[in-house]
Short mmCIF file of C-alpha atoms in Angstrom, two decimals:
data_model
loop_
_atom_site.label_atom_id
_atom_site.label_comp_id
_atom_site.label_asym_id
_atom_site.label_seq_id
_atom_site.Cartn_x
_atom_site.Cartn_y
_atom_site.Cartn_z
CA MET A 119 87.81 -23.09 46.35
CA ALA A 120 84.37 -23.29 47.95
CA ALA A 121 83.10 -26.57 47.11
CA GLU A 122 80.05 -27.37 46.06
CA LEU A 123 77.11 -29.17 48.96
CA VAL A 124 74.29 -31.65 48.31
CA PHE A 125 72.20 -33.38 49.72
CA ALA A 126 71.30 -36.43 48.14
CA PRO A 127 68.94 -39.29 48.84
CA LEU A 128 70.70 -42.61 49.71
CA ALA A 129 71.51 -44.36 46.39
CA SER A 130 72.83 -48.36 45.64
CA ASP A 131 75.24 -46.44 44.11
CA TRP A 132 76.38 -43.74 46.00
CA HIS A 133 80.35 -44.33 45.98
CA GLU A 134 80.81 -44.37 42.28
CA GLY A 135 82.61 -41.44 40.68
CA VAL A 136 84.83 -39.67 44.00
CA GLN A 137 87.73 -40.07 45.04
CA THR A 138 86.86 -40.55 49.38
CA SER A 139 84.03 -42.30 50.91
CA ILE A 140 83.32 -41.55 54.41
CA ILE A 141 80.77 -43.58 56.75
CA ILE A 142 80.17 -41.72 59.98
CA GLY A 143 78.04 -42.95 62.81
CA THR A 144 78.00 -44.43 66.01
CA LYS A 145 79.16 -47.84 66.28
CA THR A 146 75.22 -49.04 67.25
CA ALA A 147 73.98 -47.10 63.94
CA LEU A 148 77.13 -47.88 62.18
CA THR A 149 76.50 -51.43 62.21
CA SER A 150 72.96 -50.88 60.95
CA ILE A 151 73.53 -49.69 58.12
CA ALA A 152 76.89 -52.18 56.56
CA SER A 153 74.62 -52.71 53.97
CA ILE A 154 75.35 -49.82 52.03
CA ALA A 155 79.40 -49.79 51.92
CA PRO A 156 81.48 -50.47 48.74
CA CYS A 157 83.94 -53.00 50.33
CA SER A 158 83.11 -57.14 51.86
CA PRO A 159 81.19 -57.87 55.02
CA SER A 160 84.31 -58.98 55.94
CA LEU A 161 87.26 -55.78 55.40
CA PHE A 162 83.59 -53.31 56.68
CA GLN A 163 83.37 -55.16 60.29
CA ALA A 164 87.71 -55.71 60.14
CA LEU A 165 86.91 -51.51 60.54
CA LEU A 166 83.71 -51.28 62.83
CA ASP A 167 86.38 -53.63 65.79
CA ASN A 168 88.90 -51.93 65.36
CA LEU A 169 86.76 -48.27 66.30
CA LYS A 170 87.20 -46.84 69.03
CA PRO A 171 84.06 -44.68 70.38
CA GLY A 172 84.86 -41.42 70.65
CA THR A 173 86.46 -39.17 73.28
CA ASP A 174 84.10 -36.02 74.43
CA LEU A 175 85.79 -33.99 71.20
CA GLU A 176 85.92 -35.75 68.42
CA GLY A 177 84.94 -39.37 66.62
CA ASP A 178 87.44 -42.41 65.26
CA SER A 179 88.62 -43.11 62.21
CA ARG A 180 89.70 -46.12 59.81
CA SER A 181 90.39 -46.73 56.52
CA SER A 182 90.70 -48.85 53.79
CA TRP A 183 91.72 -47.96 49.69
CA ILE A 184 89.42 -49.74 47.60
CA GLU A 185 89.64 -51.54 44.21
CA LYS A 186 87.67 -51.57 41.37
CA SER A 187 87.72 -52.08 37.98
CA GLY A 188 91.58 -50.64 38.79
CA VAL A 189 90.55 -47.70 39.89
CA TYR A 190 91.47 -47.65 43.99
CA THR A 191 89.06 -45.03 45.87
CA GLN A 192 89.17 -44.68 49.36
CA LEU A 193 86.80 -46.00 52.20
CA VAL A 194 86.03 -44.24 55.45
CA LEU A 195 84.93 -45.33 58.71
CA CYS A 196 83.89 -42.86 61.16
CA ALA A 197 82.60 -43.70 64.63
CA VAL A 198 81.10 -40.84 66.90
CA THR A 199 80.32 -40.93 70.65
CA ASP A 200 76.92 -41.83 72.34
CA PHE A 201 77.42 -39.98 75.37
CA CYS A 202 74.55 -36.97 75.07
CA SER A 203 74.78 -34.66 78.61
CA ARG A 204 71.56 -32.90 78.43
CA HIS A 205 72.41 -29.93 77.10
CA ASN A 206 73.59 -30.55 74.29
CA ALA A 207 72.48 -32.18 71.08
CA PRO A 208 71.11 -35.14 71.02
CA ALA A 209 72.18 -35.86 67.69
CA ARG A 210 76.06 -34.20 68.52
CA PRO A 211 76.73 -32.82 65.65
CA ASP A 212 79.55 -31.42 67.21
CA GLN A 213 80.94 -34.77 66.51
CA PHE A 214 79.90 -34.60 63.44
CA PHE A 215 81.59 -31.28 62.13
CA THR A 216 85.12 -32.05 64.77
CA THR A 217 85.66 -35.34 62.78
CA LEU A 218 84.56 -34.16 59.54
CA LYS A 219 87.09 -31.14 59.63
CA LYS A 220 89.70 -33.35 59.22
CA LEU A 221 89.00 -35.98 56.76
CA ILE A 222 87.08 -34.07 54.00
CA PRO A 223 89.76 -33.66 51.20
CA THR A 224 90.07 -30.15 51.09
CA ASP A 225 91.88 -30.66 46.92
CA LYS A 226 89.21 -33.64 45.03
CA SER A 227 85.30 -34.31 45.70
CA SER A 228 83.66 -36.04 48.57
CA SER A 229 80.25 -39.03 49.30
CA ILE A 230 79.66 -38.32 52.21
CA VAL A 231 77.10 -41.13 54.86
CA VAL A 232 75.89 -39.82 57.71
CA ALA A 233 73.96 -42.65 60.03
CA ILE A 234 71.11 -41.65 61.93
CA GLU A 235 69.45 -43.45 65.06
CA LYS A 236 66.93 -40.19 64.47
CA ALA A 237 65.34 -38.71 61.43
CA GLU A 238 64.83 -35.96 63.44
CA TYR A 239 68.63 -36.24 63.33
CA ALA A 240 69.42 -34.74 60.17
CA PHE A 241 68.31 -31.58 60.60
CA SER A 242 71.35 -30.52 62.62
CA ILE A 243 74.63 -32.59 61.07
CA GLY A 244 73.70 -31.12 57.76
CA CYS A 245 73.85 -27.49 59.12
CA ALA A 246 76.83 -28.92 60.89
CA ILE A 247 78.51 -30.65 58.19
CA ALA A 248 77.73 -26.55 56.64
CA ARG A 249 79.73 -24.59 58.79
CA LEU A 250 82.59 -27.35 57.03
CA LEU A 251 82.64 -25.51 53.59
CA PRO A 252 83.36 -21.69 53.62
CA LEU A 253 82.25 -19.83 50.86
CA TYR A 254 84.01 -16.77 51.97
CA SER A 255 87.95 -16.79 49.71
CA ARG A 256 90.34 -14.27 48.21
CA LYS A 257 92.89 -16.21 47.89
CA GLY A 258 94.83 -16.27 44.80
CA TYR A 259 92.48 -13.25 43.81
CA SER A 260 94.06 -10.62 41.51
CA LYS A 261 91.31 -8.72 41.27
CA ALA A 262 89.42 -6.97 43.83
CA PRO A 263 85.74 -7.86 43.75
CA LYS A 264 83.50 -5.24 42.77
CA GLY A 265 82.48 -3.28 45.60
CA ALA A 266 85.81 -3.56 47.59
CA GLU A 267 88.25 -1.37 47.89
CA PRO A 268 90.66 -1.50 45.28
CA ARG A 269 94.58 -3.36 45.37
CA SER A 270 95.45 -3.54 42.58
CA LYS A 271 95.04 -0.87 39.56
CA LYS A 272 97.68 -3.83 37.63
CA ALA A 273 94.42 -6.51 38.70
CA LYS A 274 93.65 -9.37 36.24
CA SER A 275 91.23 -11.80 37.28
CA GLU A 276 89.16 -14.06 39.61
CA PRO A 277 90.32 -17.25 40.41
CA GLN A 278 88.34 -19.80 38.99
CA PRO A 279 84.81 -21.83 40.59
CA SER A 280 85.86 -24.67 42.46
CA ALA A 281 84.97 -28.08 40.83
CA ARG A 282 85.12 -29.81 43.87
CA LYS A 283 82.11 -31.68 45.62
CA VAL A 284 80.66 -32.97 48.52
CA THR A 285 77.92 -34.80 48.99
CA VAL A 286 75.68 -36.15 52.02
CA HIS A 287 73.43 -38.71 52.16
CA PHE A 288 71.78 -39.72 55.61
CA ALA A 289 71.15 -43.33 56.98
CA VAL A 290 68.47 -43.63 59.17
CA ALA A 291 69.13 -47.01 61.34
CA ALA A 292 65.41 -47.27 63.53
CA GLY A 293 62.00 -46.11 62.93
CA PRO A 294 60.82 -43.31 60.61
CA LYS A 295 63.22 -42.63 57.92
CA GLU A 296 61.77 -39.66 56.27
CA ILE A 297 64.05 -37.44 55.79
CA ASP A 298 63.06 -33.00 55.21
CA LEU A 299 65.86 -32.75 51.99
CA ASP A 300 64.44 -30.09 51.09
CA SER A 301 64.65 -27.70 54.49
CA ILE A 302 68.29 -29.41 55.13
CA ARG A 303 69.40 -28.14 52.09
CA ALA A 304 68.40 -24.54 52.38
CA ALA A 305 68.89 -24.13 55.88
CA ALA A 306 72.96 -25.33 55.12
CA GLN A 307 73.05 -22.68 52.46
CA GLY A 308 71.96 -20.25 55.05
CA VAL A 309 74.48 -21.26 57.14
CA ARG A 310 77.35 -21.38 54.61
CA TYR A 311 75.40 -17.64 53.17
CA THR A 312 75.67 -15.93 57.09
CA ALA A 313 78.94 -17.68 57.59
CA LYS A 314 79.99 -15.37 53.80
CA LEU A 315 78.69 -12.30 55.39
CA VAL A 316 80.53 -12.20 58.37
CA ASP A 317 83.59 -13.71 57.43
CA MET A 318 83.63 -11.02 54.96
CA PRO A 319 86.33 -7.78 55.66
CA THR A 320 84.57 -4.33 56.03
CA SER A 321 86.32 -3.01 53.37
CA GLU A 322 83.92 -5.95 51.23
CA LEU A 323 80.93 -4.65 54.01
CA THR A 324 79.79 -1.61 54.34
CA THR A 325 76.12 -1.00 55.69
CA THR A 326 76.23 0.03 52.29
CA ARG A 327 77.27 -3.21 50.64
CA PHE A 328 74.90 -5.49 53.45
CA ILE A 329 71.25 -3.24 52.01
CA GLU A 330 72.26 -4.38 48.73
CA LYS A 331 73.12 -7.42 49.38
CA ALA A 332 69.93 -7.56 51.73
CA THR A 333 67.93 -6.25 48.29
CA LYS A 334 69.54 -8.78 46.22
CA LEU A 335 68.10 -11.60 48.18
CA VAL A 336 65.14 -11.17 48.72
CA ALA A 337 64.50 -9.61 45.39
CA PRO A 338 62.96 -12.83 43.69
CA LEU A 339 59.96 -12.88 46.97
CA ARG A 340 57.70 -11.26 45.92
CA SER A 341 55.13 -10.81 49.25
CA VAL A 342 58.15 -9.33 50.79
CA LYS A 343 58.27 -6.17 51.57
CA MET A 344 61.64 -3.99 52.17
CA THR A 345 61.89 -0.49 54.40
CA VAL A 346 65.22 1.73 54.67
CA ILE A 347 65.86 4.70 56.94
CA ARG A 348 69.22 5.38 56.03
CA GLY A 349 71.92 8.40 57.41
CA GLU A 350 70.75 11.42 58.17
CA ASP A 351 66.66 10.08 57.90
CA LEU A 352 67.06 7.97 61.25
CA ALA A 353 67.77 11.11 62.92
CA LYS A 354 65.05 12.67 62.18
CA GLU A 355 62.89 9.53 62.88
CA GLY A 356 64.31 9.30 66.23
CA LEU A 357 66.31 6.47 65.17
CA ASN A 358 68.89 8.64 66.73
CA GLY A 359 71.01 4.63 68.67
CA ILE A 360 70.84 2.91 65.75
CA TYR A 361 72.18 7.34 64.22
CA GLY A 362 74.22 7.89 66.81
CA VAL A 363 76.24 5.15 66.92
CA GLY A 364 77.04 5.35 63.03
CA LYS A 365 77.19 9.00 62.11
CA ALA A 366 81.00 8.93 62.15
CA ALA A 367 81.21 6.68 58.94
CA VAL A 368 82.11 7.16 55.57
CA GLU A 369 78.99 4.43 54.78
CA PRO A 370 75.57 5.60 56.49
CA PRO A 371 74.55 3.70 58.93
CA ALA A 372 71.17 2.71 58.54
CA LEU A 373 67.44 0.67 59.96
CA VAL A 374 66.57 -2.23 57.14
CA VAL A 375 63.00 -3.99 58.32
CA LEU A 376 61.79 -6.90 55.85
CA SER A 377 58.50 -7.62 56.65
CA TYR A 378 56.38 -11.22 54.96
CA SER A 379 52.65 -11.56 55.83
CA PRO A 380 51.13 -13.89 54.38
CA ALA A 381 46.45 -13.86 54.09
CA ALA A 382 45.81 -16.42 57.13
CA ALA A 383 48.19 -14.68 59.59
CA LYS A 384 47.34 -14.46 63.07
CA LYS A 385 50.94 -13.15 64.93
CA THR A 386 53.24 -11.84 64.76
CA VAL A 387 57.48 -11.88 64.76
CA ALA A 388 60.24 -9.75 65.29
CA TRP A 389 63.60 -10.88 64.66
CA VAL A 390 66.12 -8.13 65.54
CA GLY A 391 69.31 -8.42 64.17
CA LYS A 392 72.95 -6.81 65.55
CA GLY A 393 74.37 -5.63 61.87
CA ILE A 394 77.53 -3.25 63.51
CA VAL A 395 79.59 -4.37 59.80
CA TYR A 396 83.22 -2.82 61.98
CA ASP A 397 83.19 -1.68 65.64
CA THR A 398 86.90 0.49 66.93
CA GLY A 399 85.50 0.89 70.50
CA GLY A 400 84.54 4.62 68.96
CA LEU A 401 86.68 7.08 71.06
CA SER A 402 86.20 4.65 73.68
CA LEU A 403 88.62 2.74 71.74
CA LYS A 404 89.35 -1.10 71.91
CA GLY A 405 92.98 -1.79 72.35
CA PRO A 406 94.43 -3.68 69.00
CA GLU A 407 94.21 -6.71 70.06
CA PHE A 408 91.03 -7.06 70.74
CA MET A 409 90.17 -5.20 67.32
CA VAL A 410 90.92 -8.16 64.91
CA GLY A 411 88.25 -9.89 64.41
CA MET A 412 85.75 -6.67 65.21
CA LYS A 413 83.99 -7.46 61.30
CA ARG A 414 82.17 -10.03 62.41
CA ASP A 415 80.36 -7.58 64.83
CA MET A 416 76.90 -8.19 62.95
CA GLY A 417 77.09 -11.61 62.80
CA GLY A 418 73.04 -11.19 64.22
CA ALA A 419 71.85 -9.02 61.75
CA ALA A 420 73.66 -12.29 58.88
CA ALA A 421 71.82 -14.94 60.24
CA ILE A 422 68.74 -13.15 60.77
CA LEU A 423 69.12 -12.24 56.64
CA SER A 424 69.24 -15.03 56.34
CA ALA A 425 67.12 -17.12 58.99
CA PHE A 426 63.97 -15.37 57.15
CA VAL A 427 64.84 -15.60 53.03
CA ALA A 428 65.21 -19.30 54.21
CA ALA A 429 62.08 -19.45 56.21
CA VAL A 430 59.90 -17.56 53.77
CA SER A 431 60.59 -19.43 50.82
CA SER A 432 59.22 -22.16 52.26
CA SER A 433 56.59 -21.26 52.22
CA ALA A 434 55.54 -23.04 55.47
CA LEU A 435 54.61 -19.16 57.91
CA ASP A 436 51.15 -19.40 58.60
CA TYR A 437 52.01 -15.79 60.62
CA THR A 438 53.67 -12.49 60.20
CA LEU A 439 57.74 -12.03 60.34
CA HIS A 440 59.54 -9.00 60.56
CA ALA A 441 63.35 -8.73 60.15
CA VAL A 442 64.38 -5.55 61.75
CA LEU A 443 68.26 -5.01 60.36
CA CYS A 444 70.18 -2.32 63.03
CA LEU A 445 73.08 -1.38 60.66
CA ALA A 446 76.39 0.53 61.55
CA GLU A 447 79.44 1.28 61.84
CA ASN A 448 81.05 2.59 64.85
CA ALA A 449 84.14 4.24 63.42
CA MET A 450 86.16 7.50 64.53
CA GLY A 451 85.98 10.94 63.10
CA PRO A 452 84.93 14.33 63.63
CA LYS A 453 81.48 13.44 63.72
CA ALA A 454 81.61 10.42 66.32
CA GLN A 455 79.51 10.12 69.55
CA ARG A 456 81.42 10.59 72.43
CA PRO A 457 81.67 9.38 76.85
CA ASP A 458 78.51 11.81 78.30
CA ASP A 459 76.50 12.90 75.10
CA ILE A 460 72.99 12.52 75.54
CA VAL A 461 70.82 9.80 73.02
CA TYR A 462 67.22 10.15 72.58
CA MET A 463 66.33 7.19 71.72
CA TYR A 464 63.70 6.31 70.13
CA SER A 465 62.05 4.82 72.73
CA GLY A 466 61.68 7.91 74.05
CA LYS A 467 64.19 7.14 76.96
CA THR A 468 67.35 9.32 77.32
CA VAL A 469 71.05 7.30 77.56
CA GLU A 470 73.83 8.67 78.22
CA VAL A 471 76.73 7.42 76.65
CA ASN A 472 79.29 6.44 79.35
CA ASN A 473 80.90 3.52 77.07
CA THR A 474 80.37 4.67 72.86
CA ASP A 475 82.40 0.87 72.72
CA ALA A 476 78.74 -0.52 74.21
CA GLU A 477 77.38 0.58 70.99
CA GLY A 478 75.26 -2.82 70.51
CA ARG A 479 72.85 -2.43 72.85
CA LEU A 480 71.80 1.28 71.38
CA VAL A 481 71.31 -0.23 68.39
CA LEU A 482 69.43 -3.11 69.32
CA GLY A 483 67.57 -0.31 72.12
CA ASP A 484 65.63 1.29 69.00
CA GLY A 485 65.19 -1.22 66.98
CA ILE A 486 63.18 -3.57 69.48
CA ALA A 487 61.74 -0.39 70.44
CA TYR A 488 60.84 0.29 66.35
CA SER A 489 59.55 -2.93 65.89
CA VAL A 490 57.31 -2.71 69.33
CA LYS A 491 55.77 0.74 67.74
CA ASN A 492 55.26 -0.17 64.11
CA LEU A 493 54.70 -3.77 64.22
CA ASN A 494 52.47 -4.64 66.59
CA PRO A 495 55.03 -8.25 67.64
CA ASP A 496 53.62 -10.80 69.86
CA PHE A 497 56.98 -12.03 69.78
CA ILE A 498 60.17 -11.01 70.45
CA PHE A 499 63.60 -11.43 69.28
CA ASP A 500 67.04 -10.27 68.55
CA MET A 501 69.74 -11.69 68.30
CA ALA A 502 73.68 -10.21 68.39
CA THR A 503 77.29 -10.77 68.94
CA LEU A 504 76.72 -8.59 72.22
CA THR A 505 79.52 -9.46 74.82
CA GLY A 506 82.68 -10.56 75.75
CA ALA A 507 80.78 -11.89 79.11
CA GLN A 508 78.55 -14.26 77.54
CA GLY A 509 81.48 -15.97 76.65
CA ILE A 510 82.44 -16.66 80.75
CA SER A 511 78.92 -17.11 81.22
CA THR A 512 77.46 -19.73 78.83
CA GLY A 513 81.14 -20.76 77.20
CA LYS A 514 82.26 -21.05 73.26
CA HIS A 515 79.57 -23.56 71.91
CA HIS A 516 76.31 -22.19 73.70
CA ALA A 517 74.54 -18.46 73.24
CA ALA A 518 73.21 -16.75 76.04
CA ILE A 519 69.37 -16.43 76.26
CA VAL A 520 67.72 -14.33 77.63
CA CYS A 521 64.05 -14.05 78.18
CA ASN A 522 60.57 -12.63 80.32
CA ASP A 523 58.30 -16.02 79.61
CA ASP A 524 59.14 -19.42 81.79
CA ASP A 525 58.18 -21.12 78.40
CA LEU A 526 59.29 -19.10 75.23
CA GLU A 527 62.71 -19.91 76.68
CA ALA A 528 61.59 -23.41 77.03
CA LYS A 529 60.87 -23.75 73.32
CA VAL A 530 64.12 -21.69 72.50
CA VAL A 531 66.13 -24.19 74.66
CA LYS A 532 65.07 -27.44 72.66
CA ALA A 533 65.41 -25.20 69.21
CA GLY A 534 68.50 -25.01 70.05
CA LYS A 535 69.12 -28.36 71.07
CA SER A 536 66.72 -29.60 67.49
CA SER A 537 69.39 -27.08 65.25
CA GLY A 538 72.65 -27.95 66.96
CA ASP A 539 72.66 -23.59 67.42
CA LEU A 540 72.81 -24.48 71.29
CA VAL A 541 71.30 -22.12 74.06
CA HIS A 542 71.65 -21.51 77.42
CA PRO A 543 69.48 -19.19 79.72
CA LEU A 544 70.63 -16.49 81.80
CA LEU A 545 69.65 -14.59 84.62
CA TYR A 546 66.28 -12.31 83.54
CA CYS A 547 65.22 -10.31 87.04
CA PRO A 548 64.94 -6.44 86.18
CA GLU A 549 64.82 -5.41 89.45
CA PHE A 550 67.97 -6.63 90.78
CA LEU A 551 70.07 -5.45 87.01
CA ARG A 552 68.28 -2.03 86.18
CA SER A 553 70.15 0.01 88.97
CA GLU A 554 73.05 -0.98 87.15
CA PHE A 555 72.60 1.58 84.73
CA ALA A 556 71.17 4.66 86.91
CA SER A 557 72.16 8.11 85.44
CA ASP A 558 72.59 11.79 86.94
CA VAL A 559 70.95 13.46 83.73
CA ALA A 560 69.45 10.67 81.80
CA ASP A 561 67.24 8.33 82.50
CA MET A 562 69.21 5.75 81.86
CA LYS A 563 73.71 5.10 80.75
CA ASN A 564 74.79 2.79 78.59
CA SER A 565 77.28 1.14 80.89
CA VAL A 566 77.01 -0.53 83.87
CA LYS A 567 78.69 -0.07 87.59
CA VAL A 568 79.86 -2.65 88.23
CA ARG A 569 81.03 -4.92 85.59
CA THR A 570 80.77 -8.07 87.68
CA ASN A 571 77.74 -8.22 87.96
CA ALA A 572 75.91 -10.16 85.94
CA GLN A 573 77.61 -8.79 83.01
CA SER A 574 75.58 -10.61 79.07
CA SER A 575 71.97 -10.08 81.98
CA CYS A 576 72.52 -6.52 82.15
CA ALA A 577 73.65 -5.71 78.59
CA ALA A 578 70.05 -7.39 77.80
CA GLN A 579 68.47 -5.81 79.96
CA PHE A 580 69.66 -2.03 78.44
CA ILE A 581 68.06 -3.91 75.64
CA ALA A 582 64.21 -4.50 77.50
CA ASN A 583 64.90 -1.18 78.74
CA HIS A 584 63.45 -0.09 75.60
CA LEU A 585 60.11 -2.45 75.16
CA GLY A 586 58.17 0.26 77.04
CA GLN A 587 55.19 -0.70 78.05
CA TYR A 588 55.34 -4.42 76.04
CA GLN A 589 54.45 -7.03 78.22
CA LYS A 590 54.86 -9.63 75.32
CA PRO A 591 57.13 -12.53 75.20
CA TRP A 592 61.14 -11.28 74.31
CA CYS A 593 63.97 -13.88 74.16
CA HIS A 594 67.23 -12.14 73.51
CA ILE A 595 69.90 -14.22 71.85
CA ASP A 596 73.99 -13.36 73.44
CA MET A 597 76.34 -15.28 70.69
CA ALA A 598 79.19 -13.72 70.67
CA TYR A 599 81.24 -17.01 71.40
CA PRO A 600 79.64 -19.50 69.10
CA ALA A 601 79.58 -16.76 65.73
CA SER A 602 83.21 -18.07 65.88
CA ILE A 603 85.43 -20.66 65.61
CA ASP A 604 88.76 -19.79 65.69
CA GLU A 605 89.37 -17.07 62.21
CA ARG A 606 86.29 -18.74 60.58
CA ALA A 607 82.21 -17.63 61.13
CA THR A 608 80.30 -20.75 62.14
CA GLY A 609 76.56 -19.27 60.49
CA TYR A 610 75.47 -19.21 64.15
CA GLY A 611 72.00 -18.60 64.24
CA VAL A 612 70.69 -19.66 60.50
CA ALA A 613 69.64 -23.56 62.84
CA LEU A 614 67.74 -21.62 66.50
CA LEU A 615 65.56 -19.40 63.72
CA LEU A 616 64.17 -21.46 60.90
CA GLU A 617 63.59 -24.49 64.30
CA LEU A 618 61.99 -21.91 66.52
CA SER A 619 60.02 -20.56 62.86
CA LYS A 620 58.85 -24.55 62.91
CA ALA A 621 57.57 -24.38 66.99
CA ALA A 622 53.98 -23.77 67.67
CA LEU A 623 54.86 -20.26 69.17
#
């Protein structure tokens, strides 16, 4: 069952009312907060002395049972490493994630004190803890949720919500101790909601259901305008990249634009997300081993939706923000797009399809072209679970970014380290990559000639080919691997975008 996640100020009674109390941090940080432990100083020191500093991947823990008024509760002390390389987040949220994953009880409430050296570390660690507590589960359900495909006519009930609560407090070892808990709460909520969407099967999250959820999320935000172009209207508007990918599915494809513009806005930012709710590969059919998990191919659009709601709700934005969601299901059927088809993109470019499984770049090509032509952005970010080559290029923890601007690239890398949603730059060199898409009958093909030539950069370049005359900063974020760990979504992208929303772009 989904746990309730609470971020609360640290008080002397932080450990009361729960069965498990956890204190976690580097050994240096732990030493500085010994006074908050619900045990004798000698016991705390004994536990601390027996802790190892942690390995590269996870920390070490020691525990003891504490008796008070005849009631026994468990105290767990955890040490994470203080080592951090230059390409990692200084707060090491990854260590908190892997360590607490084994320690947070799954059947009872717990309270956690996170000891940190700097107040600024709280944001990334809070988001990491949010990833540990997924919202989506259908275990124990006998009735399909509203909008999902029914499983049984005899269904009677759904499980009751869990009473389990996880409460997180932060203790700052030194320096300024003020922590913006509201920002952490909003980000954590967005991370968990994004992971919930990404974990949902397409039987519950079709393109239509995605739009319904987006509508419900933004409804309380009265200053937000929502535009939906769906089905045949996409073709009428010239959005054939999105339309072609999704036209064979039962539920129609759509372009959804969420717009927020404060009165004093002087800049405009567009976030463009890939929202392929399922990817069979189309007629270029994926093998069975590669199709499982393709419900997650809408992770970019899910992250952008949640981050947009959190950013607008904060009332701190001083610029216009647009969230552009490119939604489709890449299905097979009589209307399916074929290899050899020519697609007339919204950018005015033509694309010869040589691989229907390279569909994400087609919908994003329309998404950024729409942004350029209709939204007048000063900055464009697109986010997508785009290429398997991303994992080869930057691994499972770092998203790959391709950016046409040195200053923006540096800011995105910095935001990744601050938020815990790590990124690493890839090659941006259009003059070497555009030829990979050469076609005899169209302006370009949608897949490359040589699959060993900077695959992730090439995919980004295809998207950039549809920017037209746009010369302002653009950043592509390929988060195919960080979007999930094992079989669970991580909510990757929300924290990164929220950190970027606070940056001086």
